[in-house]
Amino acid sequence: MKLAVIIPAAGIGQRFGGHLPKQYVVLGSLPIIVHTLNTVLALADLHCVVVAKNPADIYLDRVLDEHGIADSRLGIVDGGEQRADSVRAALAHPSVSDADVVLVHDAVRPLASASLFYRIAQATRPGQVVIPGIPISDTLKVVDQEQVVRTIDRSTVRAVQTPQGFLPETLRSLYQASTDGVTDEAMLAERMGIPVTVIPGEPWNIKITTPSDHALASILIGHPELAKNVSVE
Ligand code: C5P
């Protein structure tokens, strides 16, 4: 199976603060995006990986160079204003059309395991989208300003992660539509009535959005045995 991986990495990390976009912040001893790329470039069936960077980005080339990442399967495109614009730009890269399955994975989820990529890819079928999700243990409330409106039955919701899996033609057809307000590719499928299947994600596959996510990821990256022992249920 030929895998294409699209990595949106064009965000400027406003919620993270600081001058450095969060994908370049060091985690353990390597920039976050280097962890992500190392996992992806080691996937056995990798056909290509396309990174969407910010057009004003001055860091990516330097980081790739400093960490010895030179691979003919790696393509780089300019991303756009929204995450979906970045994914659309990467999807247009010619190498993606030769793949059997396309996986879209956030640059800022450096702890996703290779096995999660394979599980998503193997479950992806024509006309269907596959995403990783985990149950929520907190009680969830709908709020209006600071007033609680109601409580959601948490057994009916999942926290959804990446990588998300598609056939190239499915993803291309999803991106024909408007992407206003879209925060992941599965949302486009939902709008079009294309089935989206959730398989177990990984609790440690956190999206590094805030400094507290970074602190937690710093602990997890130093202790891979913690991740292996955590059950999804
Ligand atoms: O902003 P958010 O945390 O949802 O970003 C998720 C991923 O999408 C990050 O890897 C970020 O770099 C990427 N992104 C992008 N283009 C944008 C905004 C975010 O590629 N315009």
Coordinates of N, CA and C and ligand atoms in Angstrom, one line a residue:
M1 N 0.8 -1.2 0.0 CA 0.0 0.0 0.0 C 0.9 1.3 0.0
K2 N 0.6 2.2 -1.0 CA 1.4 3.4 -1.0 C 0.8 4.5 -0.2
L3 N 1.5 5.0 0.8 CA 0.9 6.0 1.7 C 1.4 7.4 1.4
A4 N 0.5 8.3 1.3 CA 0.9 9.7 1.2 C 0.5 10.4 2.5
V5 N 1.4 11.1 3.1 CA 1.0 11.8 4.4 C 1.1 13.3 4.1
I6 N 0.0 14.0 4.5 CA 0.0 15.5 4.3 C 0.1 16.1 5.8
I7 N 1.1 17.0 5.9 CA 1.3 17.6 7.2 C 1.1 19.1 7.2
P8 N -0.1 19.5 7.6 CA -0.3 21.0 7.7 C 0.5 21.5 8.8
A9 N 1.4 22.5 8.5 CA 2.4 23.1 9.4 C 2.5 24.5 9.1
A10 N 1.4 25.2 8.7 CA 1.5 26.6 8.3 C 0.9 27.5 9.4
G11 N 0.6 26.9 10.6 CA 0.0 27.8 11.6 C 1.1 28.6 12.3
I12 N 0.6 29.7 12.9 CA 1.6 30.6 13.6 C 1.5 30.4 15.1
G13 N 0.6 29.5 15.6 CA 0.6 29.2 17.0 C 0.2 30.3 17.9
Q14 N -0.9 31.0 17.6 CA -1.3 32.2 18.4 C -1.6 31.8 19.9
R15 N -2.3 30.6 20.1 CA -2.7 30.2 21.4 C -1.5 29.7 22.2
F16 N -0.3 29.4 21.6 CA 0.8 29.0 22.3 C 1.6 30.2 22.8
G17 N 1.6 31.3 22.1 CA 2.4 32.5 22.5 C 3.8 32.3 22.1
G18 N 4.6 33.3 22.4 CA 6.0 33.3 22.0 C 6.2 33.7 20.5
H19 N 7.4 33.9 20.1 CA 7.7 34.3 18.7 C 7.8 33.2 17.8
L20 N 8.2 32.0 18.3 CA 8.5 30.9 17.4 C 7.2 30.1 17.2
P21 N 6.8 29.8 15.9 CA 5.6 29.0 15.7 C 5.8 27.6 16.4
K22 N 4.7 27.1 17.0 CA 4.8 26.0 18.0 C 5.4 24.7 17.4
Q23 N 5.3 24.5 16.1 CA 5.8 23.3 15.5 C 7.4 23.3 15.5
Y24 N 8.0 24.5 15.8 CA 9.4 24.6 15.8 C 10.0 24.6 17.3
V25 N 9.1 24.6 18.3 CA 9.5 24.6 19.7 C 10.1 23.3 20.0
V26 N 11.2 23.3 20.8 CA 11.9 22.0 21.1 C 11.1 21.2 22.1
L27 N 11.0 19.9 21.9 CA 10.4 19.0 22.8 C 11.4 17.9 23.0
G28 N 11.7 17.7 24.3 CA 12.9 16.8 24.5 C 14.1 17.5 23.9
S29 N 14.7 16.8 22.9 CA 15.9 17.4 22.3 C 15.6 17.9 20.9
L30 N 14.4 17.7 20.4 CA 14.2 18.0 18.9 C 13.0 18.9 18.8
P31 N 13.0 19.7 17.7 CA 11.8 20.5 17.4 C 10.6 19.6 17.2
I32 N 9.4 20.1 17.6 CA 8.2 19.2 17.5 C 8.0 18.6 16.1
I33 N 8.2 19.4 15.1 CA 8.0 18.9 13.7 C 9.0 17.9 13.3
V34 N 10.2 17.9 13.9 CA 11.2 16.8 13.6 C 10.7 15.5 14.2
H35 N 10.1 15.5 15.4 CA 9.6 14.3 15.9 C 8.5 13.7 14.9
T36 N 7.6 14.6 14.5 CA 6.5 14.2 13.6 C 7.1 13.6 12.3
L37 N 8.0 14.3 11.7 CA 8.6 13.9 10.4 C 9.4 12.6 10.6
N38 N 10.1 12.4 11.7 CA 10.9 11.2 11.9 C 9.9 10.0 11.9
T39 N 8.8 10.1 12.6 CA 7.8 9.0 12.6 C 7.3 8.7 11.2
V40 N 6.9 9.8 10.5 CA 6.3 9.6 9.2 C 7.4 9.0 8.2
L41 N 8.6 9.6 8.2 CA 9.6 9.1 7.2 C 10.0 7.7 7.5
A42 N 9.8 7.2 8.7 CA 10.1 5.8 9.0 C 9.0 4.8 8.7
L43 N 7.8 5.3 8.2 CA 6.7 4.4 7.9 C 7.1 3.5 6.7
A44 N 6.9 2.2 6.9 CA 7.4 1.2 5.9 C 6.8 1.5 4.5
D45 N 5.5 1.9 4.4 CA 4.9 2.0 3.1 C 4.8 3.5 2.6
L46 N 5.7 4.3 3.1 CA 5.6 5.7 2.8 C 6.0 6.0 1.3
H47 N 5.0 6.6 0.6 CA 5.3 7.0 -0.8 C 5.8 8.4 -0.9
C48 N 5.1 9.3 -0.1 CA 5.5 10.7 -0.1 C 4.9 11.4 1.2
V49 N 5.6 12.5 1.6 CA 5.1 13.3 2.7 C 5.1 14.7 2.2
V50 N 4.0 15.4 2.3 CA 4.0 16.8 1.8 C 3.7 17.7 3.0
V51 N 4.6 18.6 3.3 CA 4.5 19.6 4.4 C 4.0 20.9 3.9
A52 N 2.9 21.4 4.5 CA 2.4 22.8 4.1 C 3.0 23.8 5.1
K53 N 3.8 24.7 4.6 CA 4.5 25.6 5.5 C 3.8 27.0 5.3
N54 N 4.0 27.9 6.3 CA 3.6 29.3 6.1 C 4.4 29.9 5.0
P55 N 3.8 30.7 4.1 CA 4.6 31.3 3.0 C 5.7 32.2 3.6
A56 N 5.5 32.8 4.9 CA 6.5 33.6 5.5 C 7.5 32.9 6.4
D57 N 7.4 31.5 6.4 CA 8.2 30.7 7.3 C 9.7 30.8 6.9
I58 N 10.5 31.1 8.0 CA 11.9 31.2 7.7 C 12.7 30.0 8.5
Y59 N 11.9 29.1 9.1 CA 12.5 28.1 9.9 C 12.6 26.7 9.3
L60 N 11.6 26.3 8.5 CA 11.6 24.9 8.1 C 12.8 24.5 7.4
D61 N 13.3 25.2 6.4 CA 14.5 24.7 5.7 C 15.7 24.6 6.6
R62 N 15.8 25.5 7.6 CA 16.9 25.5 8.5 C 16.8 24.3 9.4
V63 N 15.6 24.0 9.9 CA 15.4 22.9 10.8 C 15.7 21.6 10.1
L64 N 15.2 21.4 8.9 CA 15.5 20.2 8.1 C 17.0 20.0 7.9
D65 N 17.6 21.1 7.6 CA 19.1 21.0 7.4 C 19.8 20.6 8.7
E66 N 19.5 21.3 9.8 CA 20.2 21.1 11.1 C 20.0 19.6 11.5
H67 N 18.8 19.0 11.2 CA 18.5 17.7 11.7 C 18.7 16.6 10.7
G68 N 19.4 17.0 9.6 CA 19.8 16.0 8.6 C 18.6 15.3 7.9
I69 N 17.5 16.1 7.7 CA 16.3 15.5 7.1 C 16.3 15.9 5.6
A70 N 16.8 15.0 4.8 CA 16.9 15.2 3.3 C 16.3 13.9 2.7
D71 N 15.2 13.9 2.1 CA 14.5 12.7 1.6 C 13.8 13.0 0.4
S72 N 14.0 12.2 -0.7 CA 13.4 12.6 -2.0 C 11.9 12.4 -1.9
R73 N 11.3 11.8 -0.9 CA 9.9 11.6 -0.7 C 9.2 12.8 0.0
L74 N 10.1 13.8 0.4 CA 9.5 14.9 1.1 C 9.3 16.1 0.2
G75 N 8.0 16.6 0.1 CA 7.7 17.8 -0.6 C 7.3 18.9 0.3
I76 N 7.5 20.1 -0.1 CA 7.1 21.3 0.7 C 6.3 22.2 -0.2
V77 N 5.1 22.6 0.3 CA 4.3 23.6 -0.4 C 4.0 24.8 0.5
D78 N 3.5 25.9 -0.1 CA 3.1 27.0 0.8 C 1.6 26.7 1.2
G79 N 1.4 26.8 2.5 CA 0.0 26.6 3.0 C -0.8 27.9 2.9
G80 N -2.0 27.9 3.5 CA -2.9 29.1 3.4 C -3.3 29.6 4.7
E81 N -4.3 30.5 4.6 CA -4.7 31.2 5.8 C -5.3 30.3 6.9
Q82 N -6.2 29.4 6.5 CA -6.8 28.4 7.4 C -6.1 27.0 7.2
R83 N -6.2 26.2 8.2 CA -5.7 24.8 8.1 C -6.1 24.1 6.9
A84 N -7.4 24.3 6.6 CA -8.0 23.6 5.4 C -7.3 24.1 4.1
D85 N -7.0 25.4 4.0 CA -6.3 25.9 2.8 C -4.9 25.3 2.7
S86 N -4.3 25.0 3.8 CA -3.0 24.4 3.8 C -3.1 22.9 3.3
V87 N -4.1 22.2 3.8 CA -4.3 20.8 3.3 C -4.6 20.8 1.9
R88 N -5.4 21.7 1.4 CA -5.8 21.8 0.0 C -4.5 22.0 -0.9
A89 N -3.7 22.9 -0.4 CA -2.4 23.1 -1.2 C -1.5 21.9 -1.3
A90 N -1.5 21.2 -0.1 CA -0.6 20.0 -0.1 C -1.2 18.9 -1.0
L91 N -2.5 18.8 -1.0 CA -3.2 17.8 -1.8 C -3.0 17.9 -3.3
A92 N -2.7 19.2 -3.7 CA -2.4 19.4 -5.1 C -1.0 19.0 -5.5
H93 N -0.2 18.6 -4.6 CA 1.2 18.2 -4.9 C 1.1 16.9 -5.8
P94 N 1.8 16.9 -6.9 CA 1.7 15.7 -7.8 C 1.9 14.4 -7.2
S95 N 2.8 14.3 -6.2 CA 3.1 12.9 -5.7 C 2.0 12.3 -5.0
V96 N 1.0 13.1 -4.5 CA -0.1 12.6 -3.7 C -1.0 11.7 -4.5
S97 N -1.2 12.1 -5.8 CA -2.2 11.4 -6.7 C -1.8 9.9 -6.9
D98 N -0.5 9.6 -6.8 CA -0.1 8.2 -7.0 C -0.3 7.3 -5.8
A99 N -0.8 7.9 -4.7 CA -0.9 7.1 -3.4 C -2.2 6.3 -3.4
D100 N -2.2 5.2 -2.6 CA -3.4 4.4 -2.4 C -4.2 5.0 -1.3
V101 N -3.5 5.5 -0.3 CA -4.2 6.1 0.9 C -3.5 7.4 1.2
V102 N -4.3 8.5 1.6 CA -3.7 9.7 2.1 C -4.1 9.9 3.5
L103 N -3.1 10.2 4.3 CA -3.3 10.4 5.8 C -2.9 11.9 6.0
V104 N -3.9 12.6 6.7 CA -3.6 14.0 7.0 C -3.3 14.0 8.5
H105 N -2.1 14.6 8.8 CA -1.7 14.6 10.2 C -1.1 15.9 10.6
D106 N -1.6 16.5 11.8 CA -1.1 17.8 12.3 C 0.4 17.7 12.6
A107 N 1.1 18.7 12.2 CA 2.6 18.8 12.6 C 2.7 18.8 14.1
V108 N 1.7 19.3 14.8 CA 1.9 19.5 16.2 C 1.3 18.3 17.1
R109 N 1.3 17.2 16.4 CA 0.9 15.9 17.2 C 2.1 15.0 17.1
P110 N 3.2 15.3 17.8 CA 4.5 14.6 17.6 C 4.5 13.2 18.2
L111 N 3.5 12.9 19.0 CA 3.5 11.6 19.8 C 2.7 10.5 19.2
A112 N 2.1 10.7 18.0 CA 1.3 9.7 17.4 C 2.3 8.5 17.0
S113 N 1.9 7.3 17.2 CA 2.8 6.2 16.9 C 2.7 5.8 15.5
A114 N 3.7 5.1 15.0 CA 3.6 4.5 13.6 C 2.5 3.5 13.5
S115 N 2.2 2.8 14.6 CA 1.1 1.8 14.6 C -0.2 2.5 14.4
L116 N -0.4 3.7 14.9 CA -1.7 4.5 14.7 C -1.8 4.8 13.2
F117 N -0.7 5.2 12.5 CA -0.8 5.5 11.1 C -1.2 4.3 10.3
Y118 N -0.6 3.1 10.7 CA -0.9 1.9 9.9 C -2.3 1.5 10.2
R119 N -2.8 1.6 11.4 CA -4.2 1.2 11.7 C -5.2 2.0 10.9
I120 N -4.9 3.3 10.9 CA -5.9 4.2 10.1 C -5.8 3.8 8.6
A121 N -4.6 3.7 8.1 CA -4.4 3.4 6.7 C -5.1 2.0 6.3
Q122 N -4.9 1.0 7.2 CA -5.5 -0.3 6.8 C -7.0 -0.3 6.9
A123 N -7.6 0.6 7.7 CA -9.0 0.6 7.9 C -9.7 1.5 6.8
T124 N -8.9 2.3 6.1 CA -9.5 3.2 5.1 C -10.0 2.5 3.9
R125 N -11.3 2.7 3.5 CA -11.9 2.1 2.3 C -12.4 3.1 1.4
P126 N -12.7 2.7 0.1 CA -13.3 3.6 -0.8 C -14.6 4.2 -0.3
G127 N -14.8 5.5 -0.5 CA -16.1 6.1 -0.1 C -16.3 6.3 1.4
Q128 N -15.1 6.1 2.2 CA -15.3 6.2 3.6 C -14.0 6.8 4.2
V129 N -14.2 7.5 5.3 CA -13.1 8.2 6.0 C -12.9 7.6 7.4
V130 N -11.7 7.4 7.8 CA -11.4 6.8 9.1 C -10.6 7.8 9.9
I131 N -11.0 7.9 11.2 CA -10.3 8.9 12.1 C -10.1 8.2 13.4
P132 N -9.1 8.7 14.2 CA -8.9 8.2 15.5 C -9.6 9.0 16.5
G133 N -10.2 8.4 17.5 CA -10.9 9.1 18.6 C -10.8 8.4 19.9
I134 N -10.9 9.2 21.0 CA -10.8 8.6 22.3 C -12.0 9.1 23.1
P135 N -12.5 8.2 24.0 CA -13.6 8.6 24.9 C -13.1 9.8 25.8
I136 N -14.1 10.5 26.3 CA -13.9 11.6 27.2 C -14.2 11.3 28.6
S137 N -13.4 11.6 29.6 CA -13.7 11.2 30.9 C -14.4 12.4 31.7
D138 N -14.1 13.6 31.3 CA -14.7 14.8 32.0 C -16.2 14.8 31.6
T139 N -17.0 15.5 32.5 CA -18.4 15.8 32.2 C -18.4 17.0 31.3
L140 N -19.2 16.9 30.2 CA -19.2 18.0 29.2 C -20.5 18.8 29.3
K141 N -20.3 20.1 29.4 CA -21.5 21.0 29.4 C -21.5 21.9 28.2
V142 N -22.7 22.2 27.7 CA -22.8 23.3 26.7 C -23.0 24.6 27.5
V143 N -22.2 25.6 27.2 CA -22.4 26.9 27.9 C -22.7 28.0 26.9
D144 N -23.3 29.0 27.5 CA -23.6 30.3 26.8 C -23.0 31.4 27.7
Q145 N -21.9 32.0 27.2 CA -21.1 32.9 28.0 C -20.6 32.0 29.2
E146 N -21.0 32.4 30.4 CA -20.5 31.6 31.5 C -21.6 30.8 32.1
Q147 N -22.8 30.7 31.5 CA -23.9 30.0 32.0 C -24.1 28.6 31.4
V148 N -24.3 27.6 32.2 CA -24.5 26.3 31.7 C -25.8 26.2 31.1
V149 N -25.9 25.6 29.8 CA -27.2 25.4 29.2 C -27.6 24.0 29.4
R150 N -26.7 23.0 29.2 CA -27.1 21.6 29.5 C -25.8 20.8 29.5
T151 N -26.0 19.5 29.9 CA -25.0 18.5 30.0 C -25.1 17.6 28.8
I152 N -23.9 17.2 28.2 CA -23.9 16.3 27.0 C -23.7 14.9 27.6
D153 N -24.4 13.9 27.0 CA -24.1 12.5 27.4 C -22.7 12.1 26.8
R154 N -21.7 12.0 27.7 CA -20.4 11.9 27.2 C -20.1 10.5 26.5
S155 N -21.0 9.6 26.7 CA -20.8 8.3 26.0 C -21.0 8.5 24.5
T156 N -21.6 9.6 24.1 CA -21.9 9.8 22.7 C -20.9 10.6 22.0
V157 N -19.8 11.1 22.7 CA -18.8 11.9 22.0 C -17.4 11.3 22.1
R158 N -16.6 11.7 21.2 CA -15.2 11.3 21.2 C -14.3 12.5 20.9
A159 N -13.1 12.6 21.5 CA -12.1 13.6 21.2 C -11.4 13.1 20.0
V160 N -11.4 13.8 18.9 CA -10.9 13.3 17.6 C -9.5 13.8 17.3
Q161 N -8.7 12.9 16.8 CA -7.3 13.2 16.6 C -6.9 13.2 15.1
T162 N -5.7 13.2 14.7 CA -5.2 12.9 13.4 C -4.1 11.8 13.7
P163 N -3.7 11.0 12.7 CA -3.9 11.1 11.3 C -5.4 10.6 11.0
Q164 N -5.9 11.3 9.9 CA -7.2 10.9 9.4 C -7.0 10.3 8.0
G165 N -7.7 9.2 7.6 CA -7.4 8.5 6.4 C -8.5 8.6 5.4
F166 N -8.0 8.7 4.1 CA -8.9 8.9 2.9 C -8.3 8.2 1.7
L167 N -9.1 7.8 0.7 CA -8.5 7.6 -0.6 C -8.3 8.9 -1.2
P168 N -7.2 9.0 -2.1 CA -6.9 10.4 -2.7 C -8.2 11.0 -3.3
E169 N -8.9 10.1 -4.1 CA -10.1 10.7 -4.8 C -11.2 11.2 -3.8
T170 N -11.3 10.5 -2.7 CA -12.3 11.0 -1.7 C -11.9 12.3 -1.1
L171 N -10.6 12.4 -0.8 CA -10.2 13.7 -0.2 C -10.3 14.8 -1.2
R172 N -9.9 14.5 -2.4 CA -10.1 15.6 -3.5 C -11.5 16.0 -3.6
S173 N -12.4 15.1 -3.6 CA -13.8 15.4 -3.8 C -14.3 16.3 -2.5
L174 N -13.8 15.9 -1.4 CA -14.2 16.7 -0.2 C -13.8 18.2 -0.3
Y175 N -12.6 18.3 -0.9 CA -12.0 19.7 -1.0 C -12.5 20.5 -2.2
Q176 N -13.5 19.9 -2.9 CA -14.2 20.7 -3.9 C -15.2 21.7 -3.2
A177 N -15.6 21.3 -2.0 CA -16.6 22.1 -1.3 C -16.0 23.2 -0.6
S178 N -16.8 24.1 0.0 CA -16.3 25.2 0.8 C -15.8 24.7 2.1
T179 N -14.7 25.3 2.6 CA -14.1 24.8 3.8 C -14.3 25.8 4.9
D180 N -15.2 26.6 4.8 CA -15.5 27.6 5.9 C -15.8 27.0 7.2
G181 N -15.0 27.4 8.2 CA -15.3 26.9 9.6 C -14.9 25.4 9.8
V182 N -14.1 24.9 8.9 CA -13.7 23.5 9.0 C -12.4 23.3 9.8
T183 N -12.4 22.5 10.8 CA -11.2 22.3 11.7 C -10.6 20.9 11.5
D184 N -11.3 20.0 10.8 CA -10.6 18.8 10.3 C -11.3 18.3 9.1
E185 N -10.6 17.3 8.4 CA -11.2 16.9 7.1 C -12.5 16.1 7.3
A186 N -12.6 15.4 8.4 CA -13.8 14.6 8.6 C -15.0 15.5 8.6
M187 N -14.9 16.7 9.0 CA -16.0 17.6 9.0 C -16.6 17.8 7.6
L188 N -15.7 17.9 6.6 CA -16.1 18.0 5.3 C -16.9 16.8 4.8
A189 N -16.4 15.6 5.3 CA -17.2 14.4 4.9 C -18.5 14.3 5.6
E190 N -18.6 14.8 6.8 CA -19.9 14.8 7.5 C -20.9 15.7 6.8
R191 N -20.4 16.9 6.3 CA -21.3 17.8 5.6 C -21.8 17.2 4.3
M192 N -21.0 16.3 3.7 CA -21.4 15.7 2.4 C -22.1 14.4 2.6
G193 N -22.2 13.9 3.8 CA -22.9 12.6 4.1 C -22.1 11.4 3.8
I194 N -20.7 11.6 3.7 CA -19.8 10.5 3.5 C -19.5 9.8 4.9
P195 N -19.6 8.5 5.0 CA -19.5 7.8 6.3 C -18.1 8.1 6.9
V196 N -18.0 8.4 8.2 CA -16.8 8.6 8.9 C -16.7 7.6 10.0
T197 N -15.7 6.7 10.0 CA -15.6 5.7 11.1 C -14.5 6.1 12.1
V198 N -14.9 6.0 13.4 CA -13.9 6.3 14.4 C -13.3 5.0 14.9
I199 N -11.9 4.9 14.9 CA -11.3 3.8 15.5 C -10.5 4.3 16.7
P200 N -10.0 3.4 17.6 CA -9.4 3.9 18.8 C -8.1 4.7 18.5
G201 N -8.1 5.9 19.1 CA -6.9 6.8 19.0 C -5.9 6.5 20.1
E202 N -5.0 7.4 20.4 CA -4.0 7.2 21.4 C -4.1 8.3 22.4
P203 N -4.3 8.1 23.7 CA -4.4 9.1 24.7 C -3.2 10.1 24.7
W204 N -2.0 9.6 24.4 CA -0.9 10.5 24.4 C -0.7 11.2 23.1
N205 N -1.5 11.0 22.2 CA -1.4 11.7 20.9 C -2.0 13.1 21.0
I206 N -1.5 13.9 21.9 CA -2.1 15.2 22.1 C -1.6 16.2 21.1
K207 N -2.5 17.2 20.8 CA -2.2 18.3 19.9 C -1.5 19.4 20.7
I208 N -0.3 19.7 20.5 CA 0.4 20.7 21.3 C -0.1 22.1 20.9
T209 N -1.0 22.7 21.7 CA -1.7 23.9 21.5 C -1.3 25.0 22.5
T210 N -1.1 24.6 23.7 CA -0.8 25.6 24.8 C 0.5 25.1 25.5
P211 N 1.1 26.0 26.3 CA 2.3 25.7 27.1 C 2.0 24.4 28.0
S212 N 0.8 24.3 28.5 CA 0.6 23.1 29.4 C 0.6 21.8 28.6
D213 N 0.1 21.8 27.3 CA 0.2 20.6 26.4 C 1.7 20.3 26.2
H214 N 2.5 21.4 26.1 CA 3.9 21.2 25.8 C 4.6 20.5 27.0
A215 N 4.2 21.0 28.2 CA 4.8 20.5 29.5 C 4.4 19.0 29.6
L216 N 3.2 18.6 29.3 CA 2.7 17.2 29.3 C 3.5 16.4 28.3
A217 N 3.6 16.9 27.1 CA 4.3 16.2 26.0 C 5.8 16.0 26.4
S218 N 6.4 16.9 27.1 CA 7.8 16.8 27.4 C 8.0 15.6 28.4
I219 N 7.0 15.4 29.2 CA 7.1 14.3 30.1 C 7.0 13.0 29.3
L220 N 5.9 12.9 28.5 CA 5.6 11.7 27.7 C 6.8 11.3 26.8
I221 N 7.4 12.3 26.1 CA 8.4 12.0 25.2 C 9.7 11.4 25.8
G222 N 9.9 11.8 27.1 CA 11.0 11.2 27.8 C 10.7 9.8 28.4
H223 N 9.5 9.4 28.3 CA 9.1 8.1 28.9 C 8.2 7.3 27.9
P224 N 8.7 6.8 26.8 CA 7.9 6.1 25.9 C 7.2 4.9 26.5
E225 N 7.8 4.4 27.6 CA 7.1 3.2 28.2 C 5.8 3.6 28.8
L226 N 5.6 4.9 29.2 CA 4.3 5.3 29.8 C 3.3 5.2 28.7
A227 N 3.6 5.7 27.5 CA 2.6 5.7 26.4 C 2.2 4.2 26.1
K228 N 3.2 3.3 26.1 CA 2.9 1.9 25.7 C 1.9 1.3 26.7
N229 N 2.0 1.7 28.0 CA 1.2 1.0 29.0 C -0.2 1.6 29.2
V230 N -0.5 2.7 28.5 CA -1.8 3.4 28.7 C -2.8 2.7 27.8
S231 N -3.9 2.3 28.4 CA -5.0 1.7 27.6 C -5.9 2.8 27.1
V232 N -6.6 2.6 25.9 CA -7.4 3.6 25.3 C -8.8 3.7 26.0
E233 N -9.2 2.6 26.6 CA -10.6 2.5 27.2 C -10.6 3.2 28.6
Ligands
C5P1 O1 -4.4 25.9 14.7 P1 -4.4 24.4 15.0 O2 -3.9 24.0 16.3 O3 -5.7 23.8 14.7 O4 -3.4 23.8 13.9 C1 -3.4 22.4 13.6 C2 -2.3 22.2 12.5 O5 -2.7 22.9 11.4 C3 -0.9 22.7 13.0 O6 0.0 21.7 12.6 C4 -0.8 24.0 12.2 O7 0.5 24.3 11.9 C5 -1.6 23.7 10.9 N1 -2.1 24.9 10.3 C6 -1.9 25.1 8.9 N2 -2.3 26.2 8.3 C7 -3.0 27.2 9.0 C8 -3.3 27.0 10.3 C9 -2.9 25.8 11.0 O8 -1.2 24.3 8.3 N3 -3.4 28.3 8.3

